[in-house]
Amino acid sequence: MLDVENIRKQFPILSRKVYGHDLIYLDNAASAQVPRSVIDAITHTYAKHHANVHRGVHCLSQEATAEQELTRREVAAWIGATDAAEIIFTRGTTEGINLVASCITRDMRPGDEIVLTVMEHHSNIVPWQLAAKQRGLVIKVVPINADGSLDMDALRALVCDRTRVVAVTHVSNVLGTVNPVAEIAGIAHDHGALCLVDGAQGAPHYKIDVAAMGCDFYVFSGHKIYGPTGVGVLWGRRELLEQMPPYQGGGEMIDHVLLPEGTTFAELPFKFEAGTPDYASIPALREAIRFIDSVGIDAIEAHETALYRHITARIAAELPQVRIFGTTPGKCPVLSFLIGDAHSYDTGVLLDKLGIAVRTGHHCAQPLMQVLGVPGTVRASMAVYNTMDEADRFVDALVRIAPILS
Ligand SMILES: *Cc1c(COP(=O)(O)O)cnc(C)c1O
């Protein structure tokens, strides 16, 4: 069992009140709260060694650089990458996917195919659409089964020798479905295609091992793993990153600049890190990873799943009018639901008045909403610091507001 009370003490925001109620924060899939160590790491940078990285001969710049590069090595180890140069710091998952979609499609030919799934976040749809439009590529979409699992037979049928990339989410931010990404990467490779995995919802809950997964790119965001906003990670296989052209041009990413042409580019990972990185947040990302490791990712996931099971068991017993979206066995503890025909927004507003933070709407997954046949859902997503008492108070609140909504 986790010592949740002790863990909660590390998160300053959890002691605040909302409209006079104790805050119950169940919007973790959008952004998780941050422990004191992460806040302190940011403050520490500004107070102790604030200076731009890489170009400095002076002490502060060297310290800032060392902090950033130590973080890169720790991130690599954390996701099972052997080579720290394969870790590219980005602004987040979105930027990582845009980078890959922009760079790996430049040598594609009209008619080449990209396979996505209908459960993707807009971040793993729109960058591919932009590239497809530019290059005349064709996008194919894998459907889902009734329980929210991916239709793997359809995926096998869609991936063919024209497929150049299969881009799939590790975990659905709406349904909680955990996709068989190793198997999907294998299918992609059997057809000579690449596989990108959107790890924004995978990294907060599961041990990531990119080598075992066998994918070519894995991306995630700091703010969903108890870390700072403004920083994310793109991991890519070295030989692919080396072949890819740069994404953005600017300082830090060059080897030698010549006018009017002839500029050469820096080695990995700097080739993909144009401009000044968020060197204040990057060391704080390391503290987020250390926090997760100090608790243990398996213990975190087990705790969240216990909360999820408790909530869904009570809903089944007490709230027959609640519809839950995503019921695959072994799913990630993300609860998407609607109370009868009530609009998700109304439910969210009433919960907010009771100090309960949930997310409502389409969750940046409009194609999925279309398949589910609803404009949006209410989403309650768990984290390590949520308690059984909060789970009960959440269901109590649903029981209280359900009659108002119908
Ligand atoms: C949040 C999320 C993203 C986008 O992450 P950003 O940090 O906003 O770039 C992409 N995919 C999934 C599955 C997400 O949950």
JSON list of N, CA and C in Angstrom, two decimals, residues 63-137:
[
{"chain": "A", "resi": 63, "resn": "GLU", "atom": "N", "xyz": [27.42, 25.19, -15.45]},
{"chain": "A", "resi": 63, "resn": "GLU", "atom": "CA", "xyz": [26.56, 24.47, -14.51]},
{"chain": "A", "resi": 63, "resn": "GLU", "atom": "C", "xyz": [25.18, 24.21, -15.12]},
{"chain": "A", "resi": 64, "resn": "ALA", "atom": "N", "xyz": [24.63, 25.23, -15.78]},
{"chain": "A", "resi": 64, "resn": "ALA", "atom": "CA", "xyz": [23.30, 25.07, -16.40]},
{"chain": "A", "resi": 64, "resn": "ALA", "atom": "C", "xyz": [23.36, 23.98, -17.47]},
{"chain": "A", "resi": 65, "resn": "THR", "atom": "N", "xyz": [24.45, 23.96, -18.23]},
{"chain": "A", "resi": 65, "resn": "THR", "atom": "CA", "xyz": [24.62, 22.95, -19.27]},
{"chain": "A", "resi": 65, "resn": "THR", "atom": "C", "xyz": [24.71, 21.56, -18.64]},
{"chain": "A", "resi": 66, "resn": "ALA", "atom": "N", "xyz": [25.48, 21.46, -17.57]},
{"chain": "A", "resi": 66, "resn": "ALA", "atom": "CA", "xyz": [25.65, 20.17, -16.90]},
{"chain": "A", "resi": 66, "resn": "ALA", "atom": "C", "xyz": [24.31, 19.64, -16.38]},
{"chain": "A", "resi": 67, "resn": "GLU", "atom": "N", "xyz": [23.50, 20.55, -15.82]},
{"chain": "A", "resi": 67, "resn": "GLU", "atom": "CA", "xyz": [22.16, 20.16, -15.31]},
{"chain": "A", "resi": 67, "resn": "GLU", "atom": "C", "xyz": [21.31, 19.60, -16.46]},
{"chain": "A", "resi": 68, "resn": "GLN", "atom": "N", "xyz": [21.35, 20.29, -17.58]},
{"chain": "A", "resi": 68, "resn": "GLN", "atom": "CA", "xyz": [20.53, 19.87, -18.72]},
{"chain": "A", "resi": 68, "resn": "GLN", "atom": "C", "xyz": [21.00, 18.52, -19.25]},
{"chain": "A", "resi": 69, "resn": "GLU", "atom": "N", "xyz": [22.29, 18.36, -19.38]},
{"chain": "A", "resi": 69, "resn": "GLU", "atom": "CA", "xyz": [22.79, 17.11, -19.97]},
{"chain": "A", "resi": 69, "resn": "GLU", "atom": "C", "xyz": [22.67, 15.93, -19.01]},
{"chain": "A", "resi": 70, "resn": "LEU", "atom": "N", "xyz": [22.75, 16.19, -17.71]},
{"chain": "A", "resi": 70, "resn": "LEU", "atom": "CA", "xyz": [22.50, 15.14, -16.73]},
{"chain": "A", "resi": 70, "resn": "LEU", "atom": "C", "xyz": [21.04, 14.68, -16.86]},
{"chain": "A", "resi": 71, "resn": "THR", "atom": "N", "xyz": [20.15, 15.63, -17.04]},
{"chain": "A", "resi": 71, "resn": "THR", "atom": "CA", "xyz": [18.73, 15.29, -17.21]},
{"chain": "A", "resi": 71, "resn": "THR", "atom": "C", "xyz": [18.53, 14.42, -18.45]},
{"chain": "A", "resi": 72, "resn": "ARG", "atom": "N", "xyz": [19.23, 14.78, -19.50]},
{"chain": "A", "resi": 72, "resn": "ARG", "atom": "CA", "xyz": [19.10, 14.00, -20.74]},
{"chain": "A", "resi": 72, "resn": "ARG", "atom": "C", "xyz": [19.49, 12.54, -20.49]},
{"chain": "A", "resi": 73, "resn": "ARG", "atom": "N", "xyz": [20.58, 12.34, -19.76]},
{"chain": "A", "resi": 73, "resn": "ARG", "atom": "CA", "xyz": [21.02, 10.97, -19.48]},
{"chain": "A", "resi": 73, "resn": "ARG", "atom": "C", "xyz": [20.01, 10.23, -18.59]},
{"chain": "A", "resi": 74, "resn": "GLU", "atom": "N", "xyz": [19.45, 10.95, -17.62]},
{"chain": "A", "resi": 74, "resn": "GLU", "atom": "CA", "xyz": [18.48, 10.29, -16.73]},
{"chain": "A", "resi": 74, "resn": "GLU", "atom": "C", "xyz": [17.19, 9.96, -17.47]},
{"chain": "A", "resi": 75, "resn": "VAL", "atom": "N", "xyz": [16.76, 10.84, -18.37]},
{"chain": "A", "resi": 75, "resn": "VAL", "atom": "CA", "xyz": [15.56, 10.56, -19.17]},
{"chain": "A", "resi": 75, "resn": "VAL", "atom": "C", "xyz": [15.81, 9.33, -20.04]},
{"chain": "A", "resi": 76, "resn": "ALA", "atom": "N", "xyz": [16.98, 9.27, -20.67]},
{"chain": "A", "resi": 76, "resn": "ALA", "atom": "CA", "xyz": [17.30, 8.13, -21.53]},
{"chain": "A", "resi": 76, "resn": "ALA", "atom": "C", "xyz": [17.21, 6.83, -20.74]},
{"chain": "A", "resi": 77, "resn": "ALA", "atom": "N", "xyz": [17.85, 6.82, -19.57]},
{"chain": "A", "resi": 77, "resn": "ALA", "atom": "CA", "xyz": [17.84, 5.59, -18.75]},
{"chain": "A", "resi": 77, "resn": "ALA", "atom": "C", "xyz": [16.41, 5.25, -18.33]},
{"chain": "A", "resi": 78, "resn": "TRP", "atom": "N", "xyz": [15.62, 6.29, -18.05]},
{"chain": "A", "resi": 78, "resn": "TRP", "atom": "CA", "xyz": [14.25, 6.08, -17.54]},
{"chain": "A", "resi": 78, "resn": "TRP", "atom": "C", "xyz": [13.37, 5.39, -18.56]},
{"chain": "A", "resi": 79, "resn": "ILE", "atom": "N", "xyz": [13.63, 5.60, -19.86]},
{"chain": "A", "resi": 79, "resn": "ILE", "atom": "CA", "xyz": [12.78, 4.98, -20.89]},
{"chain": "A", "resi": 79, "resn": "ILE", "atom": "C", "xyz": [13.52, 3.87, -21.65]},
{"chain": "A", "resi": 80, "resn": "GLY", "atom": "N", "xyz": [14.62, 3.42, -21.10]},
{"chain": "A", "resi": 80, "resn": "GLY", "atom": "CA", "xyz": [15.28, 2.28, -21.70]},
{"chain": "A", "resi": 80, "resn": "GLY", "atom": "C", "xyz": [16.07, 2.57, -22.97]},
{"chain": "A", "resi": 81, "resn": "ALA", "atom": "N", "xyz": [16.45, 3.84, -23.15]},
{"chain": "A", "resi": 81, "resn": "ALA", "atom": "CA", "xyz": [17.28, 4.19, -24.31]},
{"chain": "A", "resi": 81, "resn": "ALA", "atom": "C", "xyz": [18.74, 4.14, -23.87]},
{"chain": "A", "resi": 82, "resn": "THR", "atom": "N", "xyz": [19.59, 3.53, -24.68]},
{"chain": "A", "resi": 82, "resn": "THR", "atom": "CA", "xyz": [20.98, 3.38, -24.28]},
{"chain": "A", "resi": 82, "resn": "THR", "atom": "C", "xyz": [21.81, 4.61, -24.64]},
{"chain": "A", "resi": 83, "resn": "ASP", "atom": "N", "xyz": [21.30, 5.42, -25.56]},
{"chain": "A", "resi": 83, "resn": "ASP", "atom": "CA", "xyz": [22.08, 6.52, -26.12]},
{"chain": "A", "resi": 83, "resn": "ASP", "atom": "C", "xyz": [21.39, 7.86, -25.79]},
{"chain": "A", "resi": 84, "resn": "ALA", "atom": "N", "xyz": [22.00, 8.67, -24.92]},
{"chain": "A", "resi": 84, "resn": "ALA", "atom": "CA", "xyz": [21.36, 9.92, -24.51]},
{"chain": "A", "resi": 84, "resn": "ALA", "atom": "C", "xyz": [21.19, 10.90, -25.68]},
{"chain": "A", "resi": 85, "resn": "ALA", "atom": "N", "xyz": [21.98, 10.73, -26.74]},
{"chain": "A", "resi": 85, "resn": "ALA", "atom": "CA", "xyz": [21.85, 11.61, -27.90]},
{"chain": "A", "resi": 85, "resn": "ALA", "atom": "C", "xyz": [20.55, 11.38, -28.66]},
{"chain": "A", "resi": 86, "resn": "GLU", "atom": "N", "xyz": [19.86, 10.29, -28.30]},
{"chain": "A", "resi": 86, "resn": "GLU", "atom": "CA", "xyz": [18.56, 10.02, -28.93]},
{"chain": "A", "resi": 86, "resn": "GLU", "atom": "C", "xyz": [17.42, 10.75, -28.22]},
{"chain": "A", "resi": 87, "resn": "ILE", "atom": "N", "xyz": [17.72, 11.47, -27.16]},
{"chain": "A", "resi": 87, "resn": "ILE", "atom": "CA", "xyz": [16.71, 12.23, -26.41]},
{"chain": "A", "resi": 87, "resn": "ILE", "atom": "C", "xyz": [16.72, 13.67, -26.90]},
{"chain": "A", "resi": 88, "resn": "ILE", "atom": "N", "xyz": [15.62, 14.09, -27.52]},
{"chain": "A", "resi": 88, "resn": "ILE", "atom": "CA", "xyz": [15.48, 15.47, -27.99]},
{"chain": "A", "resi": 88, "resn": "ILE", "atom": "C", "xyz": [14.52, 16.17, -27.04]},
{"chain": "A", "resi": 89, "resn": "PHE", "atom": "N", "xyz": [14.93, 17.29, -26.46]},
{"chain": "A", "resi": 89, "resn": "PHE", "atom": "CA", "xyz": [14.01, 18.07, -25.65]},
{"chain": "A", "resi": 89, "resn": "PHE", "atom": "C", "xyz": [13.14, 18.94, -26.56]},
{"chain": "A", "resi": 90, "resn": "THR", "atom": "N", "xyz": [11.83, 18.86, -26.29]},
{"chain": "A", "resi": 90, "resn": "THR", "atom": "CA", "xyz": [10.85, 19.61, -27.08]},
{"chain": "A", "resi": 90, "resn": "THR", "atom": "C", "xyz": [10.02, 20.44, -26.11]},
{"chain": "A", "resi": 91, "resn": "ARG", "atom": "N", "xyz": [9.00, 21.10, -26.64]},
{"chain": "A", "resi": 91, "resn": "ARG", "atom": "CA", "xyz": [8.06, 21.80, -25.77]},
{"chain": "A", "resi": 91, "resn": "ARG", "atom": "C", "xyz": [7.02, 20.83, -25.21]},
{"chain": "A", "resi": 92, "resn": "GLY", "atom": "N", "xyz": [6.87, 19.68, -25.82]},
{"chain": "A", "resi": 92, "resn": "GLY", "atom": "CA", "xyz": [5.87, 18.72, -25.35]},
{"chain": "A", "resi": 92, "resn": "GLY", "atom": "C", "xyz": [5.59, 17.69, -26.43]},
{"chain": "A", "resi": 93, "resn": "THR", "atom": "N", "xyz": [4.62, 16.86, -26.15]},
{"chain": "A", "resi": 93, "resn": "THR", "atom": "CA", "xyz": [4.22, 15.80, -27.08]},
{"chain": "A", "resi": 93, "resn": "THR", "atom": "C", "xyz": [3.89, 16.39, -28.45]},
{"chain": "A", "resi": 94, "resn": "THR", "atom": "N", "xyz": [3.13, 17.46, -28.46]},
{"chain": "A", "resi": 94, "resn": "THR", "atom": "CA", "xyz": [2.68, 18.06, -29.71]},
{"chain": "A", "resi": 94, "resn": "THR", "atom": "C", "xyz": [3.86, 18.45, -30.59]},
{"chain": "A", "resi": 95, "resn": "GLU", "atom": "N", "xyz": [4.84, 19.11, -29.98]},
{"chain": "A", "resi": 95, "resn": "GLU", "atom": "CA", "xyz": [5.99, 19.53, -30.78]},
{"chain": "A", "resi": 95, "resn": "GLU", "atom": "C", "xyz": [6.78, 18.32, -31.27]},
{"chain": "A", "resi": 96, "resn": "GLY", "atom": "N", "xyz": [6.88, 17.30, -30.43]},
{"chain": "A", "resi": 96, "resn": "GLY", "atom": "CA", "xyz": [7.61, 16.09, -30.84]},
{"chain": "A", "resi": 96, "resn": "GLY", "atom": "C", "xyz": [6.98, 15.44, -32.06]},
{"chain": "A", "resi": 97, "resn": "ILE", "atom": "N", "xyz": [5.65, 15.35, -32.06]},
{"chain": "A", "resi": 97, "resn": "ILE", "atom": "CA", "xyz": [4.98, 14.72, -33.20]},
{"chain": "A", "resi": 97, "resn": "ILE", "atom": "C", "xyz": [5.09, 15.61, -34.45]},
{"chain": "A", "resi": 98, "resn": "ASN", "atom": "N", "xyz": [4.95, 16.91, -34.26]},
{"chain": "A", "resi": 98, "resn": "ASN", "atom": "CA", "xyz": [5.12, 17.81, -35.41]},
{"chain": "A", "resi": 98, "resn": "ASN", "atom": "C", "xyz": [6.51, 17.68, -36.02]},
{"chain": "A", "resi": 99, "resn": "LEU", "atom": "N", "xyz": [7.50, 17.55, -35.15]},
{"chain": "A", "resi": 99, "resn": "LEU", "atom": "CA", "xyz": [8.87, 17.41, -35.63]},
{"chain": "A", "resi": 99, "resn": "LEU", "atom": "C", "xyz": [9.00, 16.15, -36.51]},
{"chain": "A", "resi": 100, "resn": "VAL", "atom": "N", "xyz": [8.53, 15.03, -35.96]},
{"chain": "A", "resi": 100, "resn": "VAL", "atom": "CA", "xyz": [8.66, 13.77, -36.69]},
{"chain": "A", "resi": 100, "resn": "VAL", "atom": "C", "xyz": [7.84, 13.81, -37.98]},
{"chain": "A", "resi": 101, "resn": "ALA", "atom": "N", "xyz": [6.58, 14.28, -37.88]},
{"chain": "A", "resi": 101, "resn": "ALA", "atom": "CA", "xyz": [5.71, 14.29, -39.06]},
{"chain": "A", "resi": 101, "resn": "ALA", "atom": "C", "xyz": [6.29, 15.18, -40.15]},
{"chain": "A", "resi": 102, "resn": "SER", "atom": "N", "xyz": [6.88, 16.29, -39.74]},
{"chain": "A", "resi": 102, "resn": "SER", "atom": "CA", "xyz": [7.44, 17.21, -40.73]},
{"chain": "A", "resi": 102, "resn": "SER", "atom": "C", "xyz": [8.70, 16.62, -41.37]},
{"chain": "A", "resi": 103, "resn": "CYS", "atom": "N", "xyz": [9.57, 16.03, -40.54]},
{"chain": "A", "resi": 103, "resn": "CYS", "atom": "CA", "xyz": [10.88, 15.61, -41.06]},
{"chain": "A", "resi": 103, "resn": "CYS", "atom": "C", "xyz": [10.87, 14.28, -41.79]},
{"chain": "A", "resi": 104, "resn": "ILE", "atom": "N", "xyz": [10.07, 13.30, -41.30]},
{"chain": "A", "resi": 104, "resn": "ILE", "atom": "CA", "xyz": [10.16, 12.00, -41.97]},
{"chain": "A", "resi": 104, "resn": "ILE", "atom": "C", "xyz": [9.31, 11.92, -43.23]},
{"chain": "A", "resi": 105, "resn": "THR", "atom": "N", "xyz": [8.47, 12.92, -43.44]},
{"chain": "A", "resi": 105, "resn": "THR", "atom": "CA", "xyz": [7.63, 12.86, -44.64]},
{"chain": "A", "resi": 105, "resn": "THR", "atom": "C", "xyz": [8.27, 13.58, -45.83]},
{"chain": "A", "resi": 106, "resn": "ARG", "atom": "N", "xyz": [9.42, 14.24, -45.60]},
{"chain": "A", "resi": 106, "resn": "ARG", "atom": "CA", "xyz": [9.96, 15.08, -46.68]},
{"chain": "A", "resi": 106, "resn": "ARG", "atom": "C", "xyz": [10.38, 14.28, -47.90]},
{"chain": "A", "resi": 107, "resn": "ASP", "atom": "N", "xyz": [10.75, 13.01, -47.69]},
{"chain": "A", "resi": 107, "resn": "ASP", "atom": "CA", "xyz": [11.14, 12.22, -48.87]},
{"chain": "A", "resi": 107, "resn": "ASP", "atom": "C", "xyz": [10.04, 11.25, -49.29]},
{"chain": "A", "resi": 108, "resn": "MET", "atom": "N", "xyz": [8.83, 11.46, -48.76]},
{"chain": "A", "resi": 108, "resn": "MET", "atom": "CA", "xyz": [7.74, 10.57, -49.17]},
{"chain": "A", "resi": 108, "resn": "MET", "atom": "C", "xyz": [7.16, 11.03, -50.50]},
{"chain": "A", "resi": 109, "resn": "ARG", "atom": "N", "xyz": [6.50, 10.08, -51.17]},
{"chain": "A", "resi": 109, "resn": "ARG", "atom": "CA", "xyz": [5.96, 10.37, -52.49]},
{"chain": "A", "resi": 109, "resn": "ARG", "atom": "C", "xyz": [4.43, 10.33, -52.48]},
{"chain": "A", "resi": 110, "resn": "PRO", "atom": "N", "xyz": [3.80, 11.07, -53.39]},
{"chain": "A", "resi": 110, "resn": "PRO", "atom": "CA", "xyz": [2.34, 11.05, -53.45]},
{"chain": "A", "resi": 110, "resn": "PRO", "atom": "C", "xyz": [1.82, 9.61, -53.48]},
{"chain": "A", "resi": 111, "resn": "GLY", "atom": "N", "xyz": [0.81, 9.36, -52.66]},
{"chain": "A", "resi": 111, "resn": "GLY", "atom": "CA", "xyz": [0.25, 8.01, -52.60]},
{"chain": "A", "resi": 111, "resn": "GLY", "atom": "C", "xyz": [0.81, 7.17, -51.47]},
{"chain": "A", "resi": 112, "resn": "ASP", "atom": "N", "xyz": [1.94, 7.60, -50.89]},
{"chain": "A", "resi": 112, "resn": "ASP", "atom": "CA", "xyz": [2.45, 6.90, -49.70]},
{"chain": "A", "resi": 112, "resn": "ASP", "atom": "C", "xyz": [1.43, 7.06, -48.58]},
{"chain": "A", "resi": 113, "resn": "GLU", "atom": "N", "xyz": [1.39, 6.06, -47.70]},
{"chain": "A", "resi": 113, "resn": "GLU", "atom": "CA", "xyz": [0.29, 6.03, -46.73]},
{"chain": "A", "resi": 113, "resn": "GLU", "atom": "C", "xyz": [0.76, 6.17, -45.28]},
{"chain": "A", "resi": 114, "resn": "ILE", "atom": "N", "xyz": [-0.08, 6.85, -44.53]},
{"chain": "A", "resi": 114, "resn": "ILE", "atom": "CA", "xyz": [0.12, 7.01, -43.09]},
{"chain": "A", "resi": 114, "resn": "ILE", "atom": "C", "xyz": [-1.07, 6.36, -42.40]},
{"chain": "A", "resi": 115, "resn": "VAL", "atom": "N", "xyz": [-0.81, 5.49, -41.43]},
{"chain": "A", "resi": 115, "resn": "VAL", "atom": "CA", "xyz": [-1.90, 4.83, -40.71]},
{"chain": "A", "resi": 115, "resn": "VAL", "atom": "C", "xyz": [-2.01, 5.42, -39.31]},
{"chain": "A", "resi": 116, "resn": "LEU", "atom": "N", "xyz": [-3.20, 5.95, -39.01]},
{"chain": "A", "resi": 116, "resn": "LEU", "atom": "CA", "xyz": [-3.52, 6.48, -37.69]},
{"chain": "A", "resi": 116, "resn": "LEU", "atom": "C", "xyz": [-4.66, 5.65, -37.11]},
{"chain": "A", "resi": 117, "resn": "THR", "atom": "N", "xyz": [-5.05, 5.95, -35.87]},
{"chain": "A", "resi": 117, "resn": "THR", "atom": "CA", "xyz": [-6.25, 5.29, -35.33]},
{"chain": "A", "resi": 117, "resn": "THR", "atom": "C", "xyz": [-7.27, 6.35, -34.98]},
{"chain": "A", "resi": 118, "resn": "VAL", "atom": "N", "xyz": [-8.50, 5.91, -34.86]},
{"chain": "A", "resi": 118, "resn": "VAL", "atom": "CA", "xyz": [-9.60, 6.86, -34.62]},
{"chain": "A", "resi": 118, "resn": "VAL", "atom": "C", "xyz": [-9.56, 7.38, -33.18]},
{"chain": "A", "resi": 119, "resn": "MET", "atom": "N", "xyz": [-8.76, 6.75, -32.32]},
{"chain": "A", "resi": 119, "resn": "MET", "atom": "CA", "xyz": [-8.71, 7.21, -30.92]},
{"chain": "A", "resi": 119, "resn": "MET", "atom": "C", "xyz": [-7.57, 8.20, -30.68]},
{"chain": "A", "resi": 120, "resn": "GLU", "atom": "N", "xyz": [-6.92, 8.69, -31.75]},
{"chain": "A", "resi": 120, "resn": "GLU", "atom": "CA", "xyz": [-5.79, 9.60, -31.53]},
{"chain": "A", "resi": 120, "resn": "GLU", "atom": "C", "xyz": [-6.23, 10.97, -31.01]},
{"chain": "A", "resi": 121, "resn": "HIS", "atom": "N", "xyz": [-5.34, 11.55, -30.24]},
{"chain": "A", "resi": 121, "resn": "HIS", "atom": "CA", "xyz": [-5.44, 12.95, -29.82]},
{"chain": "A", "resi": 121, "resn": "HIS", "atom": "C", "xyz": [-5.18, 13.82, -31.07]},
{"chain": "A", "resi": 122, "resn": "HIS", "atom": "N", "xyz": [-5.77, 14.99, -31.12]},
{"chain": "A", "resi": 122, "resn": "HIS", "atom": "CA", "xyz": [-5.55, 15.86, -32.29]},
{"chain": "A", "resi": 122, "resn": "HIS", "atom": "C", "xyz": [-4.06, 16.07, -32.59]},
{"chain": "A", "resi": 123, "resn": "SER", "atom": "N", "xyz": [-3.25, 16.02, -31.53]},
{"chain": "A", "resi": 123, "resn": "SER", "atom": "CA", "xyz": [-1.79, 16.17, -31.71]},
{"chain": "A", "resi": 123, "resn": "SER", "atom": "C", "xyz": [-1.18, 15.09, -32.58]},
{"chain": "A", "resi": 124, "resn": "ASN", "atom": "N", "xyz": [-1.84, 13.93, -32.63]},
{"chain": "A", "resi": 124, "resn": "ASN", "atom": "CA", "xyz": [-1.31, 12.84, -33.44]},
{"chain": "A", "resi": 124, "resn": "ASN", "atom": "C", "xyz": [-2.18, 12.64, -34.69]},
{"chain": "A", "resi": 125, "resn": "ILE", "atom": "N", "xyz": [-2.91, 13.66, -35.05]},
{"chain": "A", "resi": 125, "resn": "ILE", "atom": "CA", "xyz": [-3.71, 13.63, -36.28]},
{"chain": "A", "resi": 125, "resn": "ILE", "atom": "C", "xyz": [-3.29, 14.81, -37.18]},
{"chain": "A", "resi": 126, "resn": "VAL", "atom": "N", "xyz": [-3.42, 16.00, -36.64]},
{"chain": "A", "resi": 126, "resn": "VAL", "atom": "CA", "xyz": [-3.28, 17.20, -37.47]},
{"chain": "A", "resi": 126, "resn": "VAL", "atom": "C", "xyz": [-1.87, 17.36, -38.06]},
{"chain": "A", "resi": 127, "resn": "PRO", "atom": "N", "xyz": [-0.79, 17.08, -37.30]},
{"chain": "A", "resi": 127, "resn": "PRO", "atom": "CA", "xyz": [0.53, 17.20, -37.93]},
{"chain": "A", "resi": 127, "resn": "PRO", "atom": "C", "xyz": [0.68, 16.29, -39.16]},
{"chain": "A", "resi": 128, "resn": "TRP", "atom": "N", "xyz": [0.06, 15.10, -39.09]},
{"chain": "A", "resi": 128, "resn": "TRP", "atom": "CA", "xyz": [0.14, 14.18, -40.24]},
{"chain": "A", "resi": 128, "resn": "TRP", "atom": "C", "xyz": [-0.71, 14.69, -41.39]},
{"chain": "A", "resi": 129, "resn": "GLN", "atom": "N", "xyz": [-1.84, 15.33, -41.06]},
{"chain": "A", "resi": 129, "resn": "GLN", "atom": "CA", "xyz": [-2.68, 15.88, -42.12]},
{"chain": "A", "resi": 129, "resn": "GLN", "atom": "C", "xyz": [-1.97, 17.03, -42.85]},
{"chain": "A", "resi": 130, "resn": "LEU", "atom": "N", "xyz": [-1.26, 17.85, -42.08]},
{"chain": "A", "resi": 130, "resn": "LEU", "atom": "CA", "xyz": [-0.53, 18.95, -42.70]},
{"chain": "A", "resi": 130, "resn": "LEU", "atom": "C", "xyz": [0.53, 18.41, -43.65]},
{"chain": "A", "resi": 131, "resn": "ALA", "atom": "N", "xyz": [1.25, 17.38, -43.19]},
{"chain": "A", "resi": 131, "resn": "ALA", "atom": "CA", "xyz": [2.29, 16.79, -44.04]},
{"chain": "A", "resi": 131, "resn": "ALA", "atom": "C", "xyz": [1.67, 16.10, -45.25]},
{"chain": "A", "resi": 132, "resn": "ALA", "atom": "N", "xyz": [0.54, 15.42, -45.01]},
{"chain": "A", "resi": 132, "resn": "ALA", "atom": "CA", "xyz": [-0.11, 14.68, -46.10]},
{"chain": "A", "resi": 132, "resn": "ALA", "atom": "C", "xyz": [-0.55, 15.64, -47.21]},
{"chain": "A", "resi": 133, "resn": "LYS", "atom": "N", "xyz": [-1.05, 16.78, -46.78]},
{"chain": "A", "resi": 133, "resn": "LYS", "atom": "CA", "xyz": [-1.53, 17.78, -47.76]},
{"chain": "A", "resi": 133, "resn": "LYS", "atom": "C", "xyz": [-0.36, 18.27, -48.62]},
{"chain": "A", "resi": 134, "resn": "GLN", "atom": "N", "xyz": [0.78, 18.51, -47.94]},
{"chain": "A", "resi": 134, "resn": "GLN", "atom": "CA", "xyz": [1.94, 19.02, -48.67]},
{"chain": "A", "resi": 134, "resn": "GLN", "atom": "C", "xyz": [2.50, 18.00, -49.66]},
{"chain": "A", "resi": 135, "resn": "ARG", "atom": "N", "xyz": [2.51, 16.73, -49.26]},
{"chain": "A", "resi": 135, "resn": "ARG", "atom": "CA", "xyz": [3.21, 15.70, -50.06]},
{"chain": "A", "resi": 135, "resn": "ARG", "atom": "C", "xyz": [2.26, 14.80, -50.83]},
{"chain": "A", "resi": 136, "resn": "GLY", "atom": "N", "xyz": [0.96, 15.01, -50.70]},
{"chain": "A", "resi": 136, "resn": "GLY", "atom": "CA", "xyz": [0.02, 14.13, -51.40]},
{"chain": "A", "resi": 136, "resn": "GLY", "atom": "C", "xyz": [-0.05, 12.74, -50.81]},
{"chain": "A", "resi": 137, "resn": "LEU", "atom": "N", "xyz": [0.07, 12.66, -49.49]},
{"chain": "A", "resi": 137, "resn": "LEU", "atom": "CA", "xyz": [0.04, 11.35, -48.82]},
{"chain": "A", "resi": 137, "resn": "LEU", "atom": "C", "xyz": [-1.40, 10.98, -48.49]}
]
